[in-house]
């Protein structure tokens, strides 16, 4: 898996090739873009604690107005993704809205 971490200015802060369970810091709560082996992409917030046996990851998508940064509603949608299908994980540092 390729892992890319961006800083707030959109520049690459870290880039590596590793297994999901080898990440030194979890992207928990960060805004991420997950690309699967079949090129499908999911954008949302990472909601999975990483461990040695992580098989499924959760990506939450909130009803967020990207222009104002405000929530439109309290609704959210969770997508479950098989960890072994992740080709690329991109995360934005300090993007946790909570």
N, CA, C and O atoms as a MOPAC input file, in Angstrom:
PM7 MOZYME 1SCF
protein

 N      0.84400 1    -1.16600 1     0.00000 1
 C      0.00000 1     0.00000 1     0.00000 1
 C      0.89500 1     1.23600 1     0.00000 1
 O      1.94800 1     1.26000 1     0.63600 1
 N      0.45600 1     2.25000 1    -0.72000 1
 C      1.15700 1     3.53300 1    -0.70000 1
 C      0.43800 1     4.44700 1     0.28700 1
 O     -0.78600 1     4.57800 1     0.24600 1
 N      1.20200 1     5.07400 1     1.16900 1
 C      0.64700 1     6.01200 1     2.13600 1
 C      1.22500 1     7.38900 1     1.85400 1
 O      2.44200 1     7.55900 1     1.78500 1
 N      0.34100 1     8.37600 1     1.69000 1
 C      0.76000 1     9.76000 1     1.44100 1
 C      0.07700 1    10.63700 1     2.47300 1
 O     -1.14000 1    10.57700 1     2.65200 1
 N      0.87000 1    11.44900 1     3.14800 1
 C      0.33100 1    12.36700 1     4.15600 1
 C      0.64700 1    13.78800 1     3.69400 1
 O      1.79800 1    14.12100 1     3.41000 1
 N     -0.39600 1    14.62100 1     3.62500 1
 C     -0.25100 1    15.99900 1     3.17000 1
 C     -0.30600 1    16.94900 1     4.36200 1
 O     -0.99300 1    16.67900 1     5.34700 1
 N      0.42300 1    18.06800 1     4.26900 1
 C      0.29100 1    19.09500 1     5.29900 1
 C     -0.87300 1    20.00700 1     4.93300 1
 O     -1.52100 1    19.80300 1     3.90600 1
 N     -1.14000 1    20.99600 1     5.75400 1
 C     -2.28800 1    21.88600 1     5.52100 1
 C     -2.16400 1    22.70500 1     4.23900 1
 O     -3.17500 1    23.15500 1     3.69900 1
 N     -0.95200 1    22.90300 1     3.74800 1
 C     -0.74200 1    23.65000 1     2.50800 1
 C     -0.89200 1    22.76400 1     1.27000 1
 O     -0.79600 1    23.25400 1     0.14500 1
 N     -1.12700 1    21.45800 1     1.46900 1
 C     -1.31500 1    20.54900 1     0.34700 1
 C     -0.03000 1    19.93700 1    -0.17400 1
 O     -0.03400 1    19.27000 1    -1.20900 1
 N      1.06700 1    20.15600 1     0.53000 1
 C      2.35000 1    19.57300 1     0.13300 1
 C      2.53700 1    18.22500 1     0.83700 1
 O      2.03100 1    18.01400 1     1.93900 1
 N      3.25100 1    17.34100 1     0.20000 1
 C      3.48600 1    16.02000 1     0.77900 1
 C      4.42300 1    16.14900 1     1.97500 1
 O      5.54200 1    16.64400 1     1.85000 1
 N      3.95000 1    15.69500 1     3.14000 1
 C      4.74900 1    15.69900 1     4.36200 1
 C      5.43800 1    14.35000 1     4.56200 1
 O      6.53000 1    14.28200 1     5.12600 1
 N      4.79100 1    13.27200 1     4.09700 1
 C      5.34800 1    11.92800 1     4.24000 1
 C      4.79700 1    11.05200 1     3.13000 1
 O      3.63300 1    11.16900 1     2.74500 1
 N      5.64400 1    10.18000 1     2.62600 1
 C      5.23200 1     9.23500 1     1.58700 1
 C      6.01200 1     7.95000 1     1.79400 1
 O      7.23500 1     7.97200 1     1.93800 1
 N      5.30500 1     6.83400 1     1.80700 1
 C      5.99200 1     5.55400 1     1.98300 1
 C      5.15100 1     4.42300 1     1.40800 1
 O      3.95500 1     4.56900 1     1.15700 1
 N      5.81100 1     3.30500 1     1.21200 1
 C      5.15000 1     2.07000 1     0.80800 1
 C      5.22700 1     1.14100 1     2.02200 1
 O      6.31900 1     0.82800 1     2.49600 1
 N      4.08200 1     0.70700 1     2.51800 1
 C      4.06100 1    -0.14000 1     3.71200 1
 C      2.72000 1    -0.85800 1     3.80900 1
 O      1.79900 1    -0.59300 1     3.03500 1
 N      2.62800 1    -1.75500 1     4.75700 1
 C      1.35900 1    -2.39600 1     5.07200 1
 C      0.57900 1    -1.48100 1     6.00800 1
 O      1.16800 1    -0.66600 1     6.71900 1
 N     -0.72500 1    -1.61200 1     6.00900 1
 C     -1.57800 1    -0.76900 1     6.84100 1
 C     -1.19300 1    -0.85800 1     8.31500 1
 O     -1.17800 1     0.16000 1     9.00800 1
 N     -0.88500 1    -2.04700 1     8.80000 1
 C     -0.54400 1    -2.21400 1    10.21300 1
 C      0.87200 1    -1.74400 1    10.55300 1
 O      1.26300 1    -1.78500 1    11.71900 1
 N      1.64600 1    -1.29900 1     9.56300 1
 C      2.99300 1    -0.79000 1     9.79200 1
 C      3.04500 1     0.72500 1     9.95000 1
 O      4.11400 1     1.27900 1    10.20800 1
 N      1.91100 1     1.40300 1     9.80100 1
 C      1.89800 1     2.85300 1     9.95900 1
 C      2.26800 1     3.20600 1    11.39300 1
 O      1.72900 1     2.62500 1    12.33600 1
 N      3.18100 1     4.14900 1    11.56200 1
 C      3.62400 1     4.53300 1    12.90300 1
 C      2.56000 1     5.34900 1    13.62600 1
 O      2.45800 1     5.27800 1    14.85100 1
 N      1.77700 1     6.11200 1    12.89600 1
 C      0.69400 1     6.89900 1    13.48100 1
 C     -0.59100 1     6.61400 1    12.72100 1
 O     -0.61500 1     6.57700 1    11.49100 1
 N     -1.63000 1     6.42000 1    13.46400 1
 C     -2.93000 1     6.16200 1    12.86800 1
 C     -3.51000 1     7.46600 1    12.31000 1
 O     -3.37500 1     8.51900 1    12.93300 1
 N     -4.14800 1     7.39900 1    11.15100 1
 C     -4.81800 1     8.58700 1    10.61100 1
 C     -6.21900 1     8.77000 1    11.20700 1
 O     -7.07100 1     9.41300 1    10.59400 1
 N     -6.45800 1     8.21400 1    12.38500 1
 C     -7.77600 1     8.24200 1    13.01900 1
 C     -8.34500 1     9.65600 1    13.05200 1
 O     -7.74300 1    10.57100 1    13.61400 1
 N     -9.51200 1     9.81800 1    12.44200 1
 C    -10.20100 1    11.10000 1    12.41600 1
 C     -9.77800 1    12.01500 1    11.27700 1
 O    -10.46600 1    12.99600 1    10.99600 1
 N     -8.67100 1    11.72200 1    10.61900 1
 C     -8.19800 1    12.59200 1     9.53400 1
 C     -9.07300 1    12.42600 1     8.29400 1
 O     -9.67400 1    11.37400 1     8.07600 1
 N     -9.13000 1    13.46600 1     7.50000 1
 C     -9.79500 1    13.38300 1     6.20700 1
 C     -8.87800 1    12.59800 1     5.28500 1
 O     -7.69000 1    12.89700 1     5.16600 1
 N     -9.44600 1    11.58700 1     4.63400 1
 C     -8.64100 1    10.69500 1     3.80000 1
 C     -9.29700 1    10.46500 1     2.44200 1
 O    -10.49400 1    10.67100 1     2.24500 1
 N     -8.45300 1    10.03300 1     1.53100 1
 C     -8.92800 1     9.50400 1     0.25100 1
 C     -8.30800 1     8.11600 1     0.13600 1
 O     -7.08700 1     7.96000 1     0.16600 1
 N     -9.16200 1     7.12300 1     0.00500 1
 C     -8.72400 1     5.73700 1    -0.09600 1
 C     -8.96200 1     5.27900 1    -1.52400 1
 O    -10.07300 1     5.37600 1    -2.04500 1
 N     -7.90000 1     4.77600 1    -2.15400 1
 C     -8.00300 1     4.23000 1    -3.50300 1
 C     -7.80600 1     2.72600 1    -3.40600 1
 O     -6.83300 1     2.25000 1    -2.82200 1
 N     -8.74300 1     1.98700 1    -3.98700 1
 C     -8.67800 1     0.52900 1    -3.95700 1
 C     -7.94000 1    -0.00100 1    -5.17600 1
 O     -7.65500 1     0.74400 1    -6.11400 1
 N     -7.63300 1    -1.30000 1    -5.15500 1
 C     -6.94300 1    -1.95200 1    -6.27300 1
 C     -7.69100 1    -1.78900 1    -7.59100 1
 O     -7.07100 1    -1.74100 1    -8.65400 1
 N     -9.02300 1    -1.70400 1    -7.53000 1
 C     -9.82500 1    -1.56900 1    -8.74600 1
 C    -10.05800 1    -0.10000 1    -9.12100 1
 O    -10.90700 1     0.19500 1    -9.96200 1
 N     -9.31400 1     0.81600 1    -8.50400 1
 C     -9.31900 1     2.26800 1    -8.78000 1
 C    -10.53000 1     3.01100 1    -8.21500 1
 O    -10.65900 1     4.21400 1    -8.44300 1
 N    -11.42800 1     2.32800 1    -7.48200 1
 C    -12.52100 1     3.03900 1    -6.81300 1
 C    -11.93100 1     3.88900 1    -5.70700 1
 O    -10.97400 1     3.48600 1    -5.04600 1
 N    -12.50800 1     5.07600 1    -5.50400 1
 C    -12.02400 1     5.97900 1    -4.46900 1
 C    -13.13700 1     6.32100 1    -3.49300 1
 O    -14.29800 1     6.47500 1    -3.87000 1
 N    -12.75100 1     6.43600 1    -2.23300 1
 C    -13.66100 1     6.83500 1    -1.17200 1
 C    -13.02300 1     7.99000 1    -0.42000 1
 O    -11.84800 1     7.92900 1    -0.06000 1
 N    -13.79500 1     9.04300 1    -0.18300 1
 C    -13.31700 1    10.21300 1     0.54400 1
 C    -14.18200 1    10.38200 1     1.78100 1
 O    -15.40900 1    10.30800 1     1.71500 1
 N    -13.53000 1    10.60800 1     2.89900 1
 C    -14.25200 1    10.78700 1     4.14700 1
 C    -13.27900 1    10.88700 1     5.29800 1
 O    -12.13800 1    11.31300 1     5.12200 1
 N    -13.73300 1    10.49200 1     6.48600 1
 C    -12.90500 1    10.55900 1     7.68200 1
 C    -12.61000 1     9.15100 1     8.17600 1
 O    -13.51400 1     8.32400 1     8.29200 1
 N    -11.34800 1     8.88500 1     8.46400 1
 C    -10.89300 1     7.57400 1     8.89200 1
 C    -11.42200 1     7.29400 1    10.29400 1
 O    -11.17100 1     8.06900 1    11.21700 1
 N    -12.14900 1     6.19600 1    10.46100 1
 C    -12.77700 1     5.86600 1    11.74100 1
 C    -12.37100 1     4.49600 1    12.27000 1
 O    -13.16500 1     3.84100 1    12.94700 1
 N    -11.16100 1     4.05300 1    11.97800 1
 C    -10.73200 1     2.72600 1    12.39600 1
 C     -9.41600 1     2.80500 1    13.16500 1
 O     -8.44200 1     3.40000 1    12.70400 1
 N     -9.41200 1     2.18700 1    14.35600 1
 C     -8.15300 1     2.02800 1    15.07800 1
 C     -7.35600 1     0.95100 1    14.36600 1
 O     -7.90500 1    -0.08500 1    13.99000 1
 N     -6.06200 1     1.18700 1    14.17900 1
 C     -5.23200 1     0.20600 1    13.48700 1
 C     -4.62700 1    -0.77400 1    14.47400 1
 O     -4.17900 1    -0.39700 1    15.55700 1
 N     -4.62400 1    -2.03100 1    14.08400 1
 C     -4.02400 1    -3.09500 1    14.88200 1
 C     -3.43800 1    -4.13400 1    13.95100 1
 O     -3.52800 1    -4.00700 1    12.73000 1
 N     -2.84700 1    -5.14700 1    14.51800 1
 C     -2.22400 1    -6.18500 1    13.70600 1
 C     -3.23400 1    -6.96700 1    12.87800 1
 O     -2.88900 1    -7.51200 1    11.82900 1
 N     -4.47400 1    -7.02400 1    13.33800 1
 C     -5.47100 1    -7.82900 1    12.64000 1
 C     -6.58000 1    -6.99200 1    12.00800 1
 O     -7.71300 1    -7.45800 1    11.88800 1
 N     -6.26900 1    -5.76500 1    11.60600 1
 C     -7.26800 1    -4.90500 1    10.97400 1
 C     -7.63300 1    -5.47700 1     9.60600 1
 O     -6.80000 1    -5.52500 1     8.70100 1
 N     -8.88400 1    -5.90900 1     9.46600 1
 C     -9.33600 1    -6.49900 1     8.20500 1
 C    -10.31800 1    -5.59300 1     7.45900 1
 O    -10.38700 1    -5.62400 1     6.23100 1
 N    -11.06600 1    -4.79900 1     8.19700 1
 C    -12.05400 1    -3.88900 1     7.62400 1
 C    -11.79100 1    -2.49200 1     8.18000 1
 O    -11.57100 1    -2.33100 1     9.38100 1
 N    -11.81400 1    -1.49300 1     7.31800 1
 C    -11.67800 1    -0.11100 1     7.77700 1
 C    -12.98100 1     0.62800 1     7.51900 1
 O    -13.73300 1     0.29400 1     6.60400 1
 N    -13.23200 1     1.63200 1     8.33800 1
 C    -14.45100 1     2.42400 1     8.22300 1
 C    -14.08800 1     3.84100 1     7.80300 1
 O    -13.18300 1     4.46400 1     8.35900 1
 N    -14.81500 1     4.33100 1     6.80900 1
 C    -14.67700 1     5.70400 1     6.34400 1
 C    -16.03900 1     6.36800 1     6.54000 1
 O    -17.04300 1     5.90300 1     6.00100 1
 N    -16.07100 1     7.45000 1     7.30900 1
 C    -17.31900 1     8.17800 1     7.55400 1
 C    -17.35900 1     9.42500 1     6.70000 1
 O    -16.35800 1    10.12000 1     6.52400 1
 N    -18.52200 1     9.68500 1     6.18300 1
 C    -18.71400 1    10.89500 1     5.39800 1
 C    -19.84000 1    11.68100 1     6.04100 1
 O    -20.95600 1    11.18200 1     6.18900 1
 N    -19.54500 1    12.89300 1     6.41600 1
 C    -20.52400 1    13.75600 1     7.06800 1
 C    -21.13500 1    14.71200 1     6.05800 1
 O    -20.54900 1    14.97000 1     5.00700 1
 N    -22.29800 1    15.23100 1     6.37200 1
 C    -22.97400 1    16.20000 1     5.51700 1
 C    -22.33700 1    17.56800 1     5.77300 1
 O    -22.92100 1    18.43700 1     6.42000 1
 N    -21.12200 1    17.73000 1     5.24400 1
 C    -20.30500 1    18.91100 1     5.50000 1
 C    -20.33600 1    19.85600 1     4.31000 1
 O    -20.17800 1    19.42700 1     3.16700 1
 N    -20.53400 1    21.11600 1     4.57000 1
 C    -20.44100 1    22.13700 1     3.53000 1
 C    -18.96500 1    22.49600 1     3.39400 1
 O    -18.40400 1    23.16200 1     4.26400 1
 N    -18.34000 1    22.05900 1     2.31100 1
 C    -16.90400 1    22.26900 1     2.11300 1
 C    -16.52400 1    23.74500 1     2.02200 1
 O    -15.39000 1    24.10900 1     2.33100 1
 N    -17.43900 1    24.58100 1     1.60900 1
 C    -17.13000 1    26.01100 1     1.47500 1
 C    -17.07100 1    26.72200 1     2.81900 1
 O    -16.22000 1    27.58600 1     3.02600 1
 N    -17.96200 1    26.36800 1     3.72900 1
 C    -18.00900 1    27.04900 1     5.02000 1
 C    -17.38500 1    26.23100 1     6.14600 1
 O    -17.05900 1    26.77800 1     7.20000 1
 N    -17.21500 1    24.93000 1     5.93500 1
 C    -16.68700 1    24.06100 1     6.98300 1
 C    -17.71400 1    23.72500 1     8.04800 1
 O    -17.36400 1    23.15100 1     9.07900 1
 N    -18.96500 1    24.06800 1     7.82400 1
 C    -20.04800 1    23.81300 1     8.78400 1
 C    -20.83200 1    22.56700 1     8.37800 1
 O    -20.93900 1    22.24000 1     7.19600 1
 N    -21.37200 1    21.88600 1     9.37300 1
 C    -22.23900 1    20.74600 1     9.09600 1
 C    -23.59800 1    21.23100 1     8.62600 1
 O    -24.16600 1    22.15800 1     9.20200 1
 N    -24.11700 1    20.60800 1     7.58500 1
 C    -25.46100 1    20.91800 1     7.11300 1
 C    -26.49900 1    20.18700 1     7.95300 1
 O    -27.59900 1    20.69200 1     8.18200 1
 N    -26.13100 1    18.97900 1     8.41400 1
 C    -27.02900 1    18.18300 1     9.24600 1
 C    -26.17900 1    17.23700 1    10.08800 1
 O    -24.95800 1    17.18900 1     9.93700 1
 N    -26.81700 1    16.50100 1    10.95600 1
 C    -26.11500 1    15.54700 1    11.79800 1
 C    -26.00000 1    14.17000 1    11.16800 1
 O    -25.56200 1    13.22600 1    11.82400 1
 N    -26.38100 1    14.04300 1     9.92000 1
 C    -26.35400 1    12.74800 1     9.24100 1
 C    -24.93400 1    12.35600 1     8.85500 1
 O    -24.11000 1    13.21100 1     8.53300 1
 N    -24.65800 1    11.06400 1     8.89000 1
 C    -23.37800 1    10.55500 1     8.41300 1
 C    -23.59300 1     9.22000 1     7.72200 1
 O    -24.59300 1     8.54100 1     7.95400 1
 N    -22.65800 1     8.85700 1     6.88200 1
 C    -22.70700 1     7.60900 1     6.13600 1
 C    -21.37700 1     6.90800 1     6.34400 1
 O    -20.32200 1     7.51300 1     6.15600 1
 N    -21.41500 1     5.64100 1     6.72900 1
 C    -20.19400 1     4.87800 1     6.96600 1
 C    -20.02100 1     3.87300 1     5.83700 1
 O    -20.95300 1     3.15200 1     5.48100 1
 N    -18.81400 1     3.83800 1     5.27800 1
 C    -18.46400 1     2.87100 1     4.25100 1
 C    -17.45000 1     1.90300 1     4.83900 1
 O    -16.46800 1     2.33000 1     5.44600 1
 N    -17.67400 1     0.61200 1     4.66800 1
 C    -16.76800 1    -0.41600 1     5.15900 1
 C    -15.93200 1    -0.90700 1     3.97800 1
 O    -16.46900 1    -1.27900 1     2.93500 1
 N    -14.60500 1    -0.90300 1     4.15700 1
 C    -13.68800 1    -1.25000 1     3.07400 1
 C    -12.75600 1    -2.36000 1     3.54500 1
 O    -12.19600 1    -2.26400 1     4.63700 1
 N    -12.57400 1    -3.43000 1     2.73400 1
 C    -11.60900 1    -4.46500 1     3.10200 1
 C    -10.18800 1    -3.88800 1     3.07600 1
 O     -9.76900 1    -3.30400 1     2.07700 1
 N     -9.46300 1    -4.05500 1     4.16700 1
 C     -8.11800 1    -3.47300 1     4.28200 1
 C     -7.16100 1    -4.01600 1     3.22400 1
 O     -6.28200 1    -3.29100 1     2.75800 1
 N     -7.31900 1    -5.27100 1     2.84300 1
 C     -6.39600 1    -5.86300 1     1.86900 1
 C     -6.62500 1    -5.36200 1     0.44200 1
 O     -5.83000 1    -5.67500 1    -0.44400 1
 N     -7.67800 1    -4.60400 1     0.19900 1
 C     -7.96700 1    -4.04500 1    -1.13200 1
 C     -7.43000 1    -2.62000 1    -1.29400 1
 O     -7.50200 1    -2.05400 1    -2.38400 1
 N     -6.89100 1    -2.03500 1    -0.21300 1
 C     -6.42100 1    -0.64600 1    -0.28200 1
 C     -5.09800 1    -0.58500 1    -1.02900 1
 O     -4.12700 1    -1.24100 1    -0.65300 1
 N     -5.07300 1     0.21400 1    -2.09300 1
 C     -3.89200 1     0.42900 1    -2.90200 1
 C     -3.14600 1     1.68300 1    -2.43700 1
 O     -1.91800 1     1.69100 1    -2.36000 1
 N     -3.90900 1     2.74900 1    -2.12400 1
 C     -3.31500 1     4.01700 1    -1.70100 1
 C     -4.19300 1     4.64700 1    -0.62100 1
 O     -5.42100 1     4.63700 1    -0.71300 1
 N     -3.54000 1     5.19100 1     0.40100 1
 C     -4.21000 1     5.91600 1     1.46400 1
 C     -3.58000 1     7.29300 1     1.55300 1
 O     -2.38300 1     7.42300 1     1.81400 1
 N     -4.39400 1     8.32600 1     1.33500 1
 C     -3.91800 1     9.70300 1     1.41900 1
 C     -4.64300 1    10.38500 1     2.57200 1
 O     -5.86500 1    10.29400 1     2.69100 1
 N     -3.88000 1    11.06600 1     3.41800 1
 C     -4.45700 1    11.71500 1     4.60100 1
 C     -3.94500 1    13.14000 1     4.71300 1
 O     -2.81500 1    13.43700 1     4.32600 1
 N     -4.79700 1    14.03300 1     5.25400 1
 C     -4.41500 1    15.42400 1     5.48600 1
 C     -4.15200 1    15.58700 1     6.97800 1
 O     -5.03100 1    15.35000 1     7.80700 1
 N     -2.92900 1    15.99700 1     7.30500 1
 C     -2.56200 1    16.21600 1     8.71500 1
 C     -3.48200 1    17.21200 1     9.37600 1
 O     -3.86000 1    18.21500 1     8.77100 1
 N     -3.84400 1    16.94000 1    10.61100 1
 C     -4.62900 1    17.85600 1    11.46400 1
 C     -5.97300 1    18.22500 1    10.86000 1
 O     -6.45300 1    19.33900 1    11.06900 1
 N     -6.58900 1    17.31700 1    10.11700 1
 C     -7.87400 1    17.60500 1     9.47200 1
 C     -9.04200 1    17.00700 1    10.23500 1
 O    -10.14100 1    16.89200 1     9.69300 1
 N     -8.82100 1    16.62400 1    11.48500 1
 C     -9.87000 1    16.03400 1    12.30600 1
 C    -10.86600 1    17.11900 1    12.71300 1
 O    -10.49000 1    18.03600 1    13.44300 1
 N    -12.13200 1    17.04600 1    12.26300 1
 C    -13.09200 1    18.10400 1    12.55100 1
 C    -13.72000 1    18.01700 1    13.93100 1
 O    -14.45000 1    18.92600 1    14.32800 1
 N    -13.46000 1    16.96100 1    14.66300 1
 C    -14.13100 1    16.74100 1    15.94200 1
 C    -13.51400 1    17.52600 1    17.05400 1
 O    -13.97100 1    17.44600 1    18.19400 1

